[in-house]
mmCIF file of C-alpha atoms in Angstrom:
data_model
loop_
_atom_site.group_PDB
_atom_site.id
_atom_site.type_symbol
_atom_site.label_atom_id
_atom_site.label_comp_id
_atom_site.label_asym_id
_atom_site.label_seq_id
_atom_site.Cartn_x
_atom_site.Cartn_y
_atom_site.Cartn_z
ATOM 1 C CA MET A 662 17.006 -3.236 18.684
ATOM 2 C CA LYS A 663 14.495 -1.299 20.735
ATOM 3 C CA GLU A 664 15.983 -2.781 23.942
ATOM 4 C CA LEU A 665 19.389 -1.739 22.857
ATOM 5 C CA LEU A 666 18.352 1.883 22.126
ATOM 6 C CA GLU A 667 16.626 2.094 25.408
ATOM 7 C CA TYR A 668 19.657 0.756 27.160
ATOM 8 C CA LEU A 669 21.887 3.327 25.439
ATOM 9 C CA VAL A 670 19.697 6.347 26.177
ATOM 10 C CA ARG A 671 18.970 5.276 29.750
ATOM 11 C CA ALA A 672 22.812 5.343 30.216
ATOM 12 C CA LEU A 673 22.963 8.982 29.080
ATOM 13 C CA VAL A 674 20.415 10.615 31.251
ATOM 14 C CA ASP A 675 19.988 11.216 34.966
ATOM 15 C CA GLN A 676 16.281 10.201 35.018
ATOM 16 C CA PRO A 677 16.276 6.864 33.291
ATOM 17 C CA ASP A 678 12.670 6.145 34.372
ATOM 18 C CA GLU A 679 11.536 8.973 32.176
ATOM 19 C CA VAL A 680 12.893 7.400 28.937
ATOM 20 C CA ARG A 681 10.415 6.009 26.566
ATOM 21 C CA VAL A 682 11.052 4.597 23.175
ATOM 22 C CA GLU A 683 8.228 3.992 20.661
ATOM 23 C CA SER A 684 8.699 2.412 17.377
ATOM 24 C CA PHE A 685 6.691 1.917 14.197
ATOM 25 C CA GLU A 686 7.203 0.853 10.653
ATOM 26 C CA GLU A 687 6.572 2.957 7.671
ATOM 27 C CA ASP A 688 5.071 1.760 4.441
ATOM 28 C CA ASP A 689 8.570 1.353 2.735
ATOM 29 C CA GLY A 690 9.679 -0.885 5.607
ATOM 30 C CA THR A 691 11.786 1.722 7.375
ATOM 31 C CA VAL A 692 11.619 1.365 11.136
ATOM 32 C CA VAL A 693 11.210 4.664 13.058
ATOM 33 C CA PHE A 694 12.162 4.949 16.775
ATOM 34 C CA GLU A 695 10.975 8.025 18.736
ATOM 35 C CA ILE A 696 12.917 8.806 21.841
ATOM 36 C CA GLY A 697 11.326 10.688 24.716
ATOM 37 C CA VAL A 698 13.076 11.836 27.697
ATOM 38 C CA ALA A 699 12.502 14.500 30.497
ATOM 39 C CA ASP A 700 12.413 17.973 29.020
ATOM 40 C CA ASP A 701 15.634 19.133 30.767
ATOM 41 C CA GLU A 702 17.562 16.052 29.503
ATOM 42 C CA VAL A 703 16.949 16.322 25.786
ATOM 43 C CA GLY A 704 20.302 18.120 25.448
ATOM 44 C CA MET A 705 22.047 15.237 27.035
ATOM 45 C CA VAL A 706 20.721 12.817 24.506
ATOM 46 C CA ILE A 707 21.485 15.171 21.607
ATOM 47 C CA GLY A 708 24.862 16.197 22.756
ATOM 48 C CA LYS A 709 27.107 19.043 21.629
ATOM 49 C CA GLY A 710 26.652 19.578 17.960
ATOM 50 C CA GLY A 711 24.409 16.280 17.764
ATOM 51 C CA ARG A 712 27.397 14.138 18.304
ATOM 52 C CA THR A 713 25.911 11.853 20.987
ATOM 53 C CA ILE A 714 22.681 11.166 19.031
ATOM 54 C CA ASN A 715 24.710 10.565 15.865
ATOM 55 C CA ALA A 716 26.765 8.000 17.817
ATOM 56 C CA VAL A 717 23.660 6.353 19.116
ATOM 57 C CA ARG A 718 22.269 6.294 15.500
ATOM 58 C CA SER A 719 25.492 4.711 14.242
ATOM 59 C CA VAL A 720 25.293 1.934 16.825
ATOM 60 C CA ILE A 721 21.619 1.139 16.084
ATOM 61 C CA ARG A 722 22.234 1.292 12.310
ATOM 62 C CA ALA A 723 25.081 -1.258 12.654
ATOM 63 C CA ALA A 724 22.680 -3.536 14.781
ATOM 64 C CA SER A 725 20.021 -3.302 12.143
ATOM 65 C CA ILE A 726 22.227 -4.559 9.337
ATOM 66 C CA LYS A 727 21.513 -8.176 10.204
ATOM 67 C CA ASP A 728 17.703 -7.461 10.004
ATOM 68 C CA GLU A 729 18.265 -5.614 6.690
ATOM 69 C CA LYS A 730 16.004 -2.806 7.779
ATOM 70 C CA ARG A 731 16.506 0.925 7.374
ATOM 71 C CA VAL A 732 16.336 2.614 10.815
ATOM 72 C CA LEU A 733 15.589 6.221 11.658
ATOM 73 C CA ILE A 734 15.706 7.727 15.227
ATOM 74 C CA ASP A 735 14.069 10.988 16.281
ATOM 75 C CA VAL A 736 14.196 12.698 19.642
ATOM 76 C CA VAL A 737 10.744 14.085 20.292
ATOM 77 C CA ASP A 738 9.577 16.693 22.779
ATOM 78 C CA GLY A 739 8.199 15.577 26.209
ATOM 79 C CA ASP A 740 4.863 17.315 25.410
#
């Protein structure tokens, strides 16, 4: 799943080398992915009205069904 998420996000941005995806699992079994991109490309990942990130979340959620895991995706600041 992490590889799929990285692939999708890298395709959206102009600086794919700046993309980083970190994941961890919470106590309840939820897998959290944190996406980091270059500061000026956060808007490209989120999209107008959040449409792009919601589409990415839908794809990853669909891929996570076979693993029976709950998945959350956050876009974090490049700080």
